[in-house]
mmCIF file of N, CA and C in Angstrom:
data_model
loop_
_atom_site.group_PDB
_atom_site.id
_atom_site.type_symbol
_atom_site.label_atom_id
_atom_site.label_comp_id
_atom_site.label_asym_id
_atom_site.label_seq_id
_atom_site.Cartn_x
_atom_site.Cartn_y
_atom_site.Cartn_z
ATOM 1 N N MET A 7 -57.105 97.552 -88.359
ATOM 2 C CA MET A 7 -56.499 96.683 -87.438
ATOM 3 C C MET A 7 -57.534 95.762 -86.831
ATOM 4 N N SER A 8 -57.512 94.703 -87.366
ATOM 5 C CA SER A 8 -58.481 93.779 -86.815
ATOM 6 C C SER A 8 -57.735 92.677 -86.084
ATOM 7 N N SER A 9 -58.140 92.466 -84.956
ATOM 8 C CA SER A 9 -57.502 91.406 -84.186
ATOM 9 C C SER A 9 -58.402 90.195 -84.218
ATOM 10 N N LYS A 10 -57.762 89.119 -84.494
ATOM 11 C CA LYS A 10 -58.544 87.878 -84.574
ATOM 12 C C LYS A 10 -58.269 87.068 -83.319
ATOM 13 N N THR A 11 -58.784 87.445 -82.290
ATOM 14 C CA THR A 11 -58.640 86.744 -81.037
ATOM 15 C C THR A 11 -59.667 85.642 -80.999
ATOM 16 N N LYS A 12 -59.185 84.478 -80.690
ATOM 17 C CA LYS A 12 -60.090 83.343 -80.586
ATOM 18 C C LYS A 12 -60.105 82.896 -79.130
ATOM 19 N N ILE A 13 -61.225 82.597 -78.696
ATOM 20 C CA ILE A 13 -61.386 82.126 -77.333
ATOM 21 C C ILE A 13 -61.717 80.632 -77.416
ATOM 22 N N VAL A 14 -60.922 79.852 -76.719
ATOM 23 C CA VAL A 14 -61.134 78.410 -76.679
ATOM 24 C C VAL A 14 -61.665 78.078 -75.300
ATOM 25 N N VAL A 15 -62.762 77.370 -75.284
ATOM 26 C CA VAL A 15 -63.375 76.988 -74.018
ATOM 27 C C VAL A 15 -63.180 75.480 -73.848
ATOM 28 N N LEU A 16 -62.509 75.109 -72.785
ATOM 29 C CA LEU A 16 -62.312 73.697 -72.476
ATOM 30 C C LEU A 16 -63.124 73.361 -71.244
ATOM 31 N N ARG A 17 -63.795 72.311 -71.363
ATOM 32 C CA ARG A 17 -64.559 71.881 -70.203
ATOM 33 C C ARG A 17 -63.668 71.017 -69.315
ATOM 34 N N MET A 18 -63.883 71.073 -68.056
ATOM 35 C CA MET A 18 -63.076 70.334 -67.094
ATOM 36 C C MET A 18 -63.204 68.833 -67.323
ATOM 37 N N LYS A 19 -64.352 68.384 -67.747
ATOM 38 C CA LYS A 19 -64.587 66.978 -67.990
ATOM 39 C C LYS A 19 -63.645 66.452 -69.100
ATOM 40 N N GLU A 20 -63.435 67.247 -70.144
ATOM 41 C CA GLU A 20 -62.571 66.845 -71.245
ATOM 42 C C GLU A 20 -61.115 66.769 -70.789
ATOM 43 N N ILE A 21 -60.709 67.674 -69.946
ATOM 44 C CA ILE A 21 -59.334 67.675 -69.434
ATOM 45 C C ILE A 21 -59.099 66.439 -68.559
ATOM 46 N N ILE A 22 -60.054 66.098 -67.731
ATOM 47 C CA ILE A 22 -59.917 64.931 -66.854
ATOM 48 C C ILE A 22 -59.849 63.655 -67.682
ATOM 49 N N TYR A 23 -60.727 63.511 -68.685
ATOM 50 C CA TYR A 23 -60.705 62.321 -69.543
ATOM 51 C C TYR A 23 -59.377 62.197 -70.286
ATOM 52 N N THR A 24 -58.874 63.302 -70.788
ATOM 53 C CA THR A 24 -57.599 63.287 -71.501
ATOM 54 C C THR A 24 -56.473 62.858 -70.564
ATOM 55 N N ALA A 25 -56.458 63.369 -69.352
ATOM 56 C CA ALA A 25 -55.419 63.005 -68.385
ATOM 57 C C ALA A 25 -55.510 61.523 -68.020
ATOM 58 N N ILE A 26 -56.718 61.012 -67.850
ATOM 59 C CA ILE A 26 -56.900 59.591 -67.514
ATOM 60 C C ILE A 26 -56.399 58.710 -68.653
ATOM 61 N N PHE A 27 -56.777 59.027 -69.898
ATOM 62 C CA PHE A 27 -56.338 58.220 -71.039
ATOM 63 C C PHE A 27 -54.828 58.318 -71.244
ATOM 64 N N LEU A 28 -54.267 59.491 -71.008
ATOM 65 C CA LEU A 28 -52.825 59.651 -71.109
ATOM 66 C C LEU A 28 -52.109 58.805 -70.052
ATOM 67 N N GLY A 29 -52.628 58.798 -68.832
ATOM 68 C CA GLY A 29 -52.065 57.980 -67.753
ATOM 69 C C GLY A 29 -52.165 56.492 -68.065
ATOM 70 N N LEU A 30 -53.323 56.046 -68.596
ATOM 71 C CA LEU A 30 -53.486 54.643 -68.958
ATOM 72 C C LEU A 30 -52.553 54.253 -70.099
ATOM 73 N N GLY A 31 -52.347 55.144 -71.048
ATOM 74 C CA GLY A 31 -51.417 54.874 -72.152
ATOM 75 C C GLY A 31 -49.998 54.700 -71.654
ATOM 76 N N ILE A 32 -49.558 55.569 -70.749
ATOM 77 C CA ILE A 32 -48.215 55.466 -70.173
ATOM 78 C C ILE A 32 -48.081 54.175 -69.375
ATOM 79 N N LEU A 33 -49.116 53.820 -68.615
ATOM 80 C CA LEU A 33 -49.110 52.587 -67.835
ATOM 81 C C LEU A 33 -49.011 51.365 -68.755
ATOM 82 N N LEU A 34 -49.731 51.376 -69.859
ATOM 83 C CA LEU A 34 -49.690 50.274 -70.816
ATOM 84 C C LEU A 34 -48.300 50.131 -71.440
ATOM 85 N N VAL A 35 -47.685 51.233 -71.808
ATOM 86 C CA VAL A 35 -46.342 51.192 -72.380
ATOM 87 C C VAL A 35 -45.346 50.644 -71.365
ATOM 88 N N LEU A 36 -45.425 51.091 -70.120
ATOM 89 C CA LEU A 36 -44.530 50.579 -69.082
ATOM 90 C C LEU A 36 -44.740 49.089 -68.846
ATOM 91 N N LEU A 37 -45.983 48.652 -68.832
ATOM 92 C CA LEU A 37 -46.296 47.243 -68.639
ATOM 93 C C LEU A 37 -45.718 46.400 -69.774
ATOM 94 N N LEU A 38 -45.846 46.862 -70.999
ATOM 95 C CA LEU A 38 -45.290 46.136 -72.137
ATOM 96 C C LEU A 38 -43.767 46.074 -72.070
ATOM 97 N N ILE A 39 -43.137 47.155 -71.663
ATOM 98 C CA ILE A 39 -41.683 47.164 -71.532
ATOM 99 C C ILE A 39 -41.239 46.170 -70.464
ATOM 100 N N ILE A 40 -41.925 46.149 -69.335
ATOM 101 C CA ILE A 40 -41.569 45.239 -68.249
ATOM 102 C C ILE A 40 -41.782 43.783 -68.662
ATOM 103 N N MET A 41 -42.869 43.505 -69.356
ATOM 104 C CA MET A 41 -43.185 42.128 -69.728
ATOM 105 C C MET A 41 -42.237 41.569 -70.792
ATOM 106 N N PHE A 42 -41.831 42.371 -71.749
ATOM 107 C CA PHE A 42 -41.089 41.862 -72.888
ATOM 108 C C PHE A 42 -39.612 42.236 -72.918
ATOM 109 N N ARG A 43 -39.100 42.741 -71.838
ATOM 110 C CA ARG A 43 -37.668 43.034 -71.809
ATOM 111 C C ARG A 43 -36.909 41.712 -71.680
ATOM 112 N N PRO A 44 -35.690 41.666 -72.162
ATOM 113 C CA PRO A 44 -34.902 40.425 -72.048
ATOM 114 C C PRO A 44 -34.580 40.147 -70.585
ATOM 115 N N LYS A 45 -34.766 38.909 -70.202
ATOM 116 C CA LYS A 45 -34.519 38.533 -68.819
ATOM 117 C C LYS A 45 -33.128 37.926 -68.704
ATOM 118 N N LYS A 46 -32.551 38.075 -67.529
ATOM 119 C CA LYS A 46 -31.271 37.427 -67.270
ATOM 120 C C LYS A 46 -31.535 35.933 -67.143
ATOM 121 N N ASP A 47 -30.587 35.129 -67.614
ATOM 122 C CA ASP A 47 -30.755 33.689 -67.530
ATOM 123 C C ASP A 47 -30.725 33.261 -66.077
ATOM 124 N N ALA A 48 -31.688 32.388 -65.742
ATOM 125 C CA ALA A 48 -31.720 31.850 -64.396
ATOM 126 C C ALA A 48 -30.553 30.879 -64.248
ATOM 127 N N PRO A 49 -29.989 30.797 -63.061
ATOM 128 C CA PRO A 49 -28.880 29.862 -62.888
ATOM 129 C C PRO A 49 -29.369 28.430 -63.085
ATOM 130 N N VAL A 50 -28.712 27.734 -63.969
ATOM 131 C CA VAL A 50 -29.075 26.359 -64.279
ATOM 132 C C VAL A 50 -28.330 25.449 -63.318
ATOM 133 N N SER A 51 -28.953 24.316 -62.989
ATOM 134 C CA SER A 51 -28.283 23.389 -62.102
ATOM 135 C C SER A 51 -26.955 22.974 -62.721
ATOM 136 N N SER A 52 -26.088 22.492 -61.904
ATOM 137 C CA SER A 52 -24.699 22.293 -62.283
ATOM 138 C C SER A 52 -24.509 21.517 -63.586
ATOM 139 N N GLU A 53 -25.291 20.468 -63.802
ATOM 140 C CA GLU A 53 -25.034 19.647 -64.970
ATOM 141 C C GLU A 53 -26.285 18.846 -65.320
ATOM 142 N N VAL A 54 -26.541 18.707 -66.597
ATOM 143 C CA VAL A 54 -27.648 17.877 -67.053
ATOM 144 C C VAL A 54 -27.113 16.461 -67.198
ATOM 145 N N LEU A 55 -27.660 15.547 -66.401
ATOM 146 C CA LEU A 55 -27.181 14.172 -66.400
ATOM 147 C C LEU A 55 -28.061 13.244 -67.223
ATOM 148 N N TYR A 56 -29.379 13.502 -67.210
ATOM 149 C CA TYR A 56 -30.328 12.586 -67.830
ATOM 150 C C TYR A 56 -31.283 13.346 -68.742
ATOM 151 N N ILE A 57 -31.863 12.615 -69.667
ATOM 152 C CA ILE A 57 -32.975 13.134 -70.458
ATOM 153 C C ILE A 57 -34.227 12.796 -69.657
ATOM 154 N N PRO A 58 -35.016 13.786 -69.248
ATOM 155 C CA PRO A 58 -36.164 13.511 -68.382
ATOM 156 C C PRO A 58 -37.140 12.515 -69.007
ATOM 157 N N GLY A 59 -37.647 11.626 -68.160
ATOM 158 C CA GLY A 59 -38.609 10.631 -68.615
ATOM 159 C C GLY A 59 -38.604 9.401 -67.728
ATOM 160 N N ILE A 60 -39.308 8.363 -68.198
ATOM 161 C CA ILE A 60 -39.347 7.079 -67.501
ATOM 162 C C ILE A 60 -38.678 6.059 -68.412
ATOM 163 N N TYR A 61 -37.668 5.394 -67.899
ATOM 164 C CA TYR A 61 -36.902 4.431 -68.671
ATOM 165 C C TYR A 61 -37.051 3.058 -68.046
ATOM 166 N N THR A 62 -37.119 2.031 -68.899
ATOM 167 C CA THR A 62 -37.357 0.678 -68.413
ATOM 168 C C THR A 62 -36.218 -0.248 -68.799
ATOM 169 N N SER A 63 -36.096 -1.295 -67.997
ATOM 170 C CA SER A 63 -35.186 -2.391 -68.264
ATOM 171 C C SER A 63 -35.945 -3.659 -67.901
ATOM 172 N N THR A 64 -35.801 -4.691 -68.708
ATOM 173 C CA THR A 64 -36.590 -5.910 -68.513
ATOM 174 C C THR A 64 -35.780 -6.962 -67.772
ATOM 175 N N LEU A 65 -36.424 -7.567 -66.758
ATOM 176 C CA LEU A 65 -35.873 -8.711 -66.029
ATOM 177 C C LEU A 65 -36.720 -9.925 -66.365
ATOM 178 N N THR A 66 -36.098 -11.049 -66.649
ATOM 179 C CA THR A 66 -36.832 -12.280 -66.896
ATOM 180 C C THR A 66 -36.669 -13.171 -65.675
ATOM 181 N N LEU A 67 -37.776 -13.447 -65.017
ATOM 182 C CA LEU A 67 -37.797 -14.312 -63.831
ATOM 183 C C LEU A 67 -38.635 -15.535 -64.179
ATOM 184 N N GLY A 68 -37.964 -16.634 -64.451
ATOM 185 C CA GLY A 68 -38.687 -17.824 -64.878
ATOM 186 C C GLY A 68 -39.309 -17.561 -66.237
ATOM 187 N N SER A 69 -40.623 -17.670 -66.316
ATOM 188 C CA SER A 69 -41.325 -17.389 -67.572
ATOM 189 C C SER A 69 -41.957 -15.995 -67.569
ATOM 190 N N GLN A 70 -41.768 -15.242 -66.507
ATOM 191 C CA GLN A 70 -42.365 -13.910 -66.374
ATOM 192 C C GLN A 70 -41.331 -12.832 -66.692
ATOM 193 N N GLU A 71 -41.794 -11.789 -67.344
ATOM 194 C CA GLU A 71 -40.942 -10.626 -67.570
ATOM 195 C C GLU A 71 -41.440 -9.478 -66.714
ATOM 196 N N ILE A 72 -40.509 -8.826 -66.057
ATOM 197 C CA ILE A 72 -40.833 -7.696 -65.185
ATOM 198 C C ILE A 72 -40.029 -6.499 -65.671
ATOM 199 N N ASN A 73 -40.669 -5.352 -65.753
ATOM 200 C CA ASN A 73 -39.999 -4.116 -66.150
ATOM 201 C C ASN A 73 -39.593 -3.337 -64.911
ATOM 202 N N VAL A 74 -38.340 -2.966 -64.850
ATOM 203 C CA VAL A 74 -37.861 -2.067 -63.804
ATOM 204 C C VAL A 74 -37.911 -0.675 -64.415
ATOM 205 N N GLU A 75 -38.738 0.201 -63.834
ATOM 206 C CA GLU A 75 -38.924 1.554 -64.353
ATOM 207 C C GLU A 75 -38.169 2.552 -63.486
ATOM 208 N N VAL A 76 -37.393 3.395 -64.144
ATOM 209 C CA VAL A 76 -36.636 4.437 -63.449
ATOM 210 C C VAL A 76 -37.119 5.781 -63.979
ATOM 211 N N SER A 77 -37.619 6.623 -63.096
ATOM 212 C CA SER A 77 -38.105 7.954 -63.453
ATOM 213 C C SER A 77 -37.028 8.974 -63.107
ATOM 214 N N VAL A 78 -36.640 9.768 -64.127
ATOM 215 C CA VAL A 78 -35.559 10.736 -63.915
ATOM 216 C C VAL A 78 -35.965 12.122 -64.403
ATOM 217 N N ASP A 79 -35.385 13.134 -63.768
ATOM 218 C CA ASP A 79 -35.426 14.512 -64.245
ATOM 219 C C ASP A 79 -34.071 14.779 -64.895
ATOM 220 N N ALA A 80 -33.841 16.011 -65.273
ATOM 221 C CA ALA A 80 -32.582 16.351 -65.943
ATOM 222 C C ALA A 80 -31.363 16.103 -65.060
ATOM 223 N N ASP A 81 -31.527 16.235 -63.756
ATOM 224 C CA ASP A 81 -30.358 16.104 -62.891
ATOM 225 C C ASP A 81 -30.564 15.208 -61.678
ATOM 226 N N ARG A 82 -31.681 14.447 -61.649
ATOM 227 C CA ARG A 82 -31.888 13.584 -60.487
ATOM 228 C C ARG A 82 -32.755 12.389 -60.801
ATOM 229 N N ILE A 83 -32.547 11.334 -60.024
ATOM 230 C CA ILE A 83 -33.353 10.118 -60.101
ATOM 231 C C ILE A 83 -34.516 10.307 -59.134
ATOM 232 N N ASN A 84 -35.749 10.197 -59.656
ATOM 233 C CA ASN A 84 -36.924 10.451 -58.819
ATOM 234 C C ASN A 84 -37.487 9.195 -58.172
ATOM 235 N N ALA A 85 -37.660 8.125 -58.944
ATOM 236 C CA ALA A 85 -38.317 6.932 -58.418
ATOM 237 C C ALA A 85 -37.877 5.704 -59.200
ATOM 238 N N ILE A 86 -37.958 4.553 -58.532
ATOM 239 C CA ILE A 86 -37.657 3.272 -59.159
ATOM 240 C C ILE A 86 -38.769 2.315 -58.756
ATOM 241 N N THR A 87 -39.428 1.722 -59.753
ATOM 242 C CA THR A 87 -40.522 0.793 -59.487
ATOM 243 C C THR A 87 -40.416 -0.424 -60.412
ATOM 244 N N MET A 88 -41.217 -1.451 -60.094
ATOM 245 C CA MET A 88 -41.323 -2.631 -60.944
ATOM 246 C C MET A 88 -42.763 -2.784 -61.400
ATOM 247 N N THR A 89 -42.954 -3.107 -62.681
ATOM 248 C CA THR A 89 -44.283 -3.369 -63.203
ATOM 249 C C THR A 89 -44.208 -4.523 -64.185
ATOM 250 N N PRO A 90 -45.147 -5.325 -64.378
ATOM 251 C CA PRO A 90 -46.219 -5.637 -63.430
ATOM 252 C C PRO A 90 -45.702 -6.624 -62.387
ATOM 253 N N LEU A 91 -45.855 -6.296 -61.156
ATOM 254 C CA LEU A 91 -45.427 -7.164 -60.059
ATOM 255 C C LEU A 91 -46.662 -7.914 -59.570
ATOM 256 N N THR A 92 -46.893 -9.071 -60.160
ATOM 257 C CA THR A 92 -48.086 -9.849 -59.840
ATOM 258 C C THR A 92 -47.873 -10.645 -58.558
ATOM 259 N N ASP A 93 -48.970 -11.180 -58.052
ATOM 260 C CA ASP A 93 -48.900 -11.985 -56.831
ATOM 261 C C ASP A 93 -48.062 -13.239 -57.036
ATOM 262 N N SER A 94 -48.133 -13.824 -58.228
ATOM 263 C CA SER A 94 -47.349 -15.042 -58.475
ATOM 264 C C SER A 94 -45.850 -14.749 -58.448
ATOM 265 N N VAL A 95 -45.450 -13.598 -58.968
ATOM 266 C CA VAL A 95 -44.031 -13.229 -58.930
ATOM 267 C C VAL A 95 -43.601 -12.951 -57.497
ATOM 268 N N GLU A 96 -44.422 -12.263 -56.739
ATOM 269 C CA GLU A 96 -44.082 -11.983 -55.337
ATOM 270 C C GLU A 96 -44.004 -13.268 -54.520
ATOM 271 N N THR A 97 -44.839 -14.245 -54.863
ATOM 272 C CA THR A 97 -44.821 -15.514 -54.146
ATOM 273 C C THR A 97 -43.591 -16.325 -54.509
ATOM 274 N N MET A 98 -43.268 -16.378 -55.794
ATOM 275 C CA MET A 98 -42.128 -17.174 -56.247
ATOM 276 C C MET A 98 -40.788 -16.516 -55.896
ATOM 277 N N TYR A 99 -40.749 -15.219 -55.857
ATOM 278 C CA TYR A 99 -39.523 -14.468 -55.569
ATOM 279 C C TYR A 99 -39.791 -13.480 -54.438
ATOM 280 N N PRO A 100 -39.827 -13.951 -53.209
ATOM 281 C CA PRO A 100 -40.238 -13.088 -52.094
ATOM 282 C C PRO A 100 -39.234 -11.988 -51.747
ATOM 283 N N LEU A 101 -37.991 -12.091 -52.183
ATOM 284 C CA LEU A 101 -36.994 -11.088 -51.829
ATOM 285 C C LEU A 101 -36.959 -9.919 -52.806
ATOM 286 N N ILE A 102 -37.661 -10.035 -53.923
ATOM 287 C CA ILE A 102 -37.510 -9.018 -54.965
ATOM 288 C C ILE A 102 -38.129 -7.671 -54.575
ATOM 289 N N ALA A 103 -39.327 -7.678 -53.999
ATOM 290 C CA ALA A 103 -39.986 -6.412 -53.632
ATOM 291 C C ALA A 103 -39.254 -5.691 -52.494
ATOM 292 N N PRO A 104 -38.888 -6.372 -51.402
ATOM 293 C CA PRO A 104 -38.147 -5.648 -50.350
ATOM 294 C C PRO A 104 -36.764 -5.191 -50.810
ATOM 295 N N SER A 105 -36.122 -5.998 -51.654
ATOM 296 C CA SER A 105 -34.800 -5.604 -52.148
ATOM 297 C C SER A 105 -34.901 -4.358 -53.005
ATOM 298 N N LEU A 106 -35.906 -4.306 -53.868
ATOM 299 C CA LEU A 106 -36.066 -3.133 -54.724
ATOM 300 C C LEU A 106 -36.380 -1.889 -53.906
ATOM 301 N N SER A 107 -37.233 -2.017 -52.902
ATOM 302 C CA SER A 107 -37.557 -0.824 -52.105
ATOM 303 C C SER A 107 -36.331 -0.329 -51.339
ATOM 304 N N LEU A 108 -35.501 -1.242 -50.836
ATOM 305 C CA LEU A 108 -34.275 -0.851 -50.142
ATOM 306 C C LEU A 108 -33.296 -0.182 -51.106
ATOM 307 N N LEU A 109 -33.133 -0.766 -52.288
ATOM 308 C CA LEU A 109 -32.227 -0.187 -53.274
ATOM 309 C C LEU A 109 -32.739 1.153 -53.797
ATOM 310 N N ALA A 110 -34.036 1.235 -54.051
ATOM 311 C CA ALA A 110 -34.611 2.480 -54.574
ATOM 312 C C ALA A 110 -34.410 3.625 -53.590
ATOM 313 N N GLU A 111 -34.593 3.337 -52.313
ATOM 314 C CA GLU A 111 -34.393 4.370 -51.295
ATOM 315 C C GLU A 111 -32.945 4.853 -51.275
ATOM 316 N N GLN A 112 -31.997 3.920 -51.352
ATOM 317 C CA GLN A 112 -30.580 4.292 -51.326
ATOM 318 C C GLN A 112 -30.179 5.043 -52.598
ATOM 319 N N ILE A 113 -30.660 4.572 -53.758
ATOM 320 C CA ILE A 113 -30.277 5.201 -55.020
ATOM 321 C C ILE A 113 -30.872 6.602 -55.127
ATOM 322 N N CYS A 114 -32.132 6.766 -54.727
ATOM 323 C CA CYS A 114 -32.760 8.095 -54.810
ATOM 324 C C CYS A 114 -32.114 9.086 -53.843
ATOM 325 N N SER A 115 -31.660 8.624 -52.702
ATOM 326 C CA SER A 115 -31.020 9.558 -51.768
ATOM 327 C C SER A 115 -29.581 9.859 -52.170
ATOM 328 N N ALA A 116 -28.842 8.860 -52.689
ATOM 329 C CA ALA A 116 -27.445 9.077 -53.077
ATOM 330 C C ALA A 116 -27.302 9.541 -54.520
ATOM 331 N N GLN A 117 -28.355 9.362 -55.342
ATOM 332 C CA GLN A 117 -28.343 9.704 -56.764
ATOM 333 C C GLN A 117 -27.245 8.956 -57.522
ATOM 334 N N SER A 118 -26.976 7.717 -57.087
ATOM 335 C CA SER A 118 -25.948 6.913 -57.725
ATOM 336 C C SER A 118 -26.188 5.440 -57.405
ATOM 337 N N THR A 119 -25.696 4.564 -58.270
ATOM 338 C CA THR A 119 -25.784 3.126 -57.993
ATOM 339 C C THR A 119 -24.491 2.612 -57.367
ATOM 340 N N ALA A 120 -23.574 3.488 -57.069
ATOM 341 C CA ALA A 120 -22.313 3.084 -56.436
ATOM 342 C C ALA A 120 -22.473 3.036 -54.921
ATOM 343 N N ASP A 121 -21.705 2.203 -54.294
ATOM 344 C CA ASP A 121 -21.636 2.084 -52.824
ATOM 345 C C ASP A 121 -22.993 1.788 -52.191
ATOM 346 N N LEU A 122 -23.703 0.811 -52.715
ATOM 347 C CA LEU A 122 -24.980 0.396 -52.143
ATOM 348 C C LEU A 122 -24.745 -0.749 -51.172
ATOM 349 N N SER A 123 -25.614 -0.857 -50.191
ATOM 350 C CA SER A 123 -25.518 -1.978 -49.253
ATOM 351 C C SER A 123 -26.846 -2.715 -49.243
ATOM 352 N N TRP A 124 -26.774 -4.019 -49.046
ATOM 353 C CA TRP A 124 -27.978 -4.849 -48.989
ATOM 354 C C TRP A 124 -27.725 -6.008 -48.054
ATOM 355 N N PRO A 125 -28.785 -6.639 -47.563
ATOM 356 C CA PRO A 125 -28.622 -7.791 -46.675
ATOM 357 C C PRO A 125 -27.984 -8.969 -47.420
ATOM 358 N N GLU A 126 -27.277 -9.797 -46.681
ATOM 359 C CA GLU A 126 -26.578 -10.935 -47.286
ATOM 360 C C GLU A 126 -27.543 -11.933 -47.921
ATOM 361 N N GLU A 127 -28.719 -12.103 -47.341
ATOM 362 C CA GLU A 127 -29.672 -13.083 -47.892
ATOM 363 C C GLU A 127 -30.256 -12.657 -49.243
ATOM 364 N N SER A 128 -30.158 -11.371 -49.586
ATOM 365 C CA SER A 128 -30.669 -10.919 -50.884
ATOM 366 C C SER A 128 -29.547 -10.389 -51.779
ATOM 367 N N HIS A 129 -28.372 -10.961 -51.616
ATOM 368 C CA HIS A 129 -27.190 -10.491 -52.345
ATOM 369 C C HIS A 129 -27.373 -10.618 -53.858
ATOM 370 N N TYR A 130 -27.726 -11.780 -54.331
ATOM 371 C CA TYR A 130 -27.855 -12.001 -55.777
ATOM 372 C C TYR A 130 -29.068 -11.274 -56.354
ATOM 373 N N THR A 131 -30.142 -11.253 -55.617
ATOM 374 C CA THR A 131 -31.334 -10.525 -56.061
ATOM 375 C C THR A 131 -31.010 -9.044 -56.209
ATOM 376 N N SER A 132 -30.300 -8.489 -55.250
ATOM 377 C CA SER A 132 -29.939 -7.074 -55.296
ATOM 378 C C SER A 132 -28.992 -6.774 -56.446
ATOM 379 N N GLN A 133 -28.062 -7.684 -56.719
ATOM 380 C CA GLN A 133 -27.142 -7.476 -57.835
ATOM 381 C C GLN A 133 -27.888 -7.429 -59.166
ATOM 382 N N VAL A 134 -28.835 -8.338 -59.351
ATOM 383 C CA VAL A 134 -29.620 -8.359 -60.592
ATOM 384 C C VAL A 134 -30.441 -7.083 -60.720
ATOM 385 N N LEU A 135 -31.030 -6.633 -59.624
ATOM 386 C CA LEU A 135 -31.824 -5.401 -59.658
ATOM 387 C C LEU A 135 -30.948 -4.181 -59.950
ATOM 388 N N VAL A 136 -29.768 -4.118 -59.365
ATOM 389 C CA VAL A 136 -28.868 -2.984 -59.607
ATOM 390 C C VAL A 136 -28.433 -2.962 -61.070
ATOM 391 N N GLN A 137 -28.177 -4.138 -61.651
ATOM 392 C CA GLN A 137 -27.825 -4.192 -63.067
ATOM 393 C C GLN A 137 -28.967 -3.682 -63.939
ATOM 394 N N ALA A 138 -30.199 -4.069 -63.611
ATOM 395 C CA ALA A 138 -31.357 -3.607 -64.384
ATOM 396 C C ALA A 138 -31.547 -2.097 -64.223
ATOM 397 N N ILE A 139 -31.376 -1.592 -63.018
ATOM 398 C CA ILE A 139 -31.516 -0.155 -62.775
ATOM 399 C C ILE A 139 -30.424 0.608 -63.523
ATOM 400 N N GLN A 140 -29.202 0.092 -63.488
ATOM 401 C CA GLN A 140 -28.103 0.753 -64.190
ATOM 402 C C GLN A 140 -28.330 0.741 -65.699
ATOM 403 N N HIS A 141 -28.893 -0.341 -66.213
ATOM 404 C CA HIS A 141 -29.200 -0.410 -67.645
ATOM 405 C C HIS A 141 -30.223 0.660 -68.021
ATOM 406 N N ALA A 142 -31.251 0.844 -67.190
ATOM 407 C CA ALA A 142 -32.257 1.889 -67.457
ATOM 408 C C ALA A 142 -31.633 3.280 -67.350
ATOM 409 N N LEU A 143 -30.728 3.476 -66.380
ATOM 410 C CA LEU A 143 -30.064 4.774 -66.240
ATOM 411 C C LEU A 143 -29.132 5.053 -67.426
ATOM 412 N N ASP A 144 -28.529 4.001 -67.957
ATOM 413 C CA ASP A 144 -27.685 4.183 -69.145
ATOM 414 C C ASP A 144 -28.514 4.651 -70.340
ATOM 415 N N LYS A 145 -29.756 4.162 -70.435
ATOM 416 C CA LYS A 145 -30.642 4.620 -71.504
ATOM 417 C C LYS A 145 -30.995 6.095 -71.322
ATOM 418 N N ALA A 146 -31.109 6.531 -70.069
ATOM 419 C CA ALA A 146 -31.522 7.903 -69.769
ATOM 420 C C ALA A 146 -30.369 8.912 -69.844
ATOM 421 N N ALA A 147 -29.140 8.405 -69.813
ATOM 422 C CA ALA A 147 -27.980 9.289 -69.720
ATOM 423 C C ALA A 147 -27.825 10.146 -70.968
ATOM 424 N N VAL A 148 -27.383 11.390 -70.743
ATOM 425 C CA VAL A 148 -27.066 12.307 -71.836
ATOM 426 C C VAL A 148 -25.707 11.886 -72.376
ATOM 427 N N ARG A 149 -25.639 11.765 -73.671
ATOM 428 C CA ARG A 149 -24.370 11.297 -74.267
ATOM 429 C C ARG A 149 -23.586 12.411 -74.827
#
């Protein structure tokens, strides 16, 4: 009758290292699960109105051409500017810069070219600018 008893000696250092590596492995698996699990779709704004970008429309004033630039996001109008607005254009057409700034402020706050108001002395200038802005917005619109 021979008994084959084996004695296994484990050092405390080996047990601690094994526990640490096991804990790090579990932490890594949990981190990967959290990072790559399917996410719920974030609520999208009500409607996509525009293709994001900067859209231009050209105005011809005398012999000069001016671009009216409209910057849009998917659902809002961000800014309206004119380029190149040289000193000669500002001198020859003094109502164009104030009219555009007034219209741009109203359009960006209302997000529409409808129901705009302008001073009587810049009636025709404002109409031409609104047409150019609407033309640029038509280019940006999702069809």
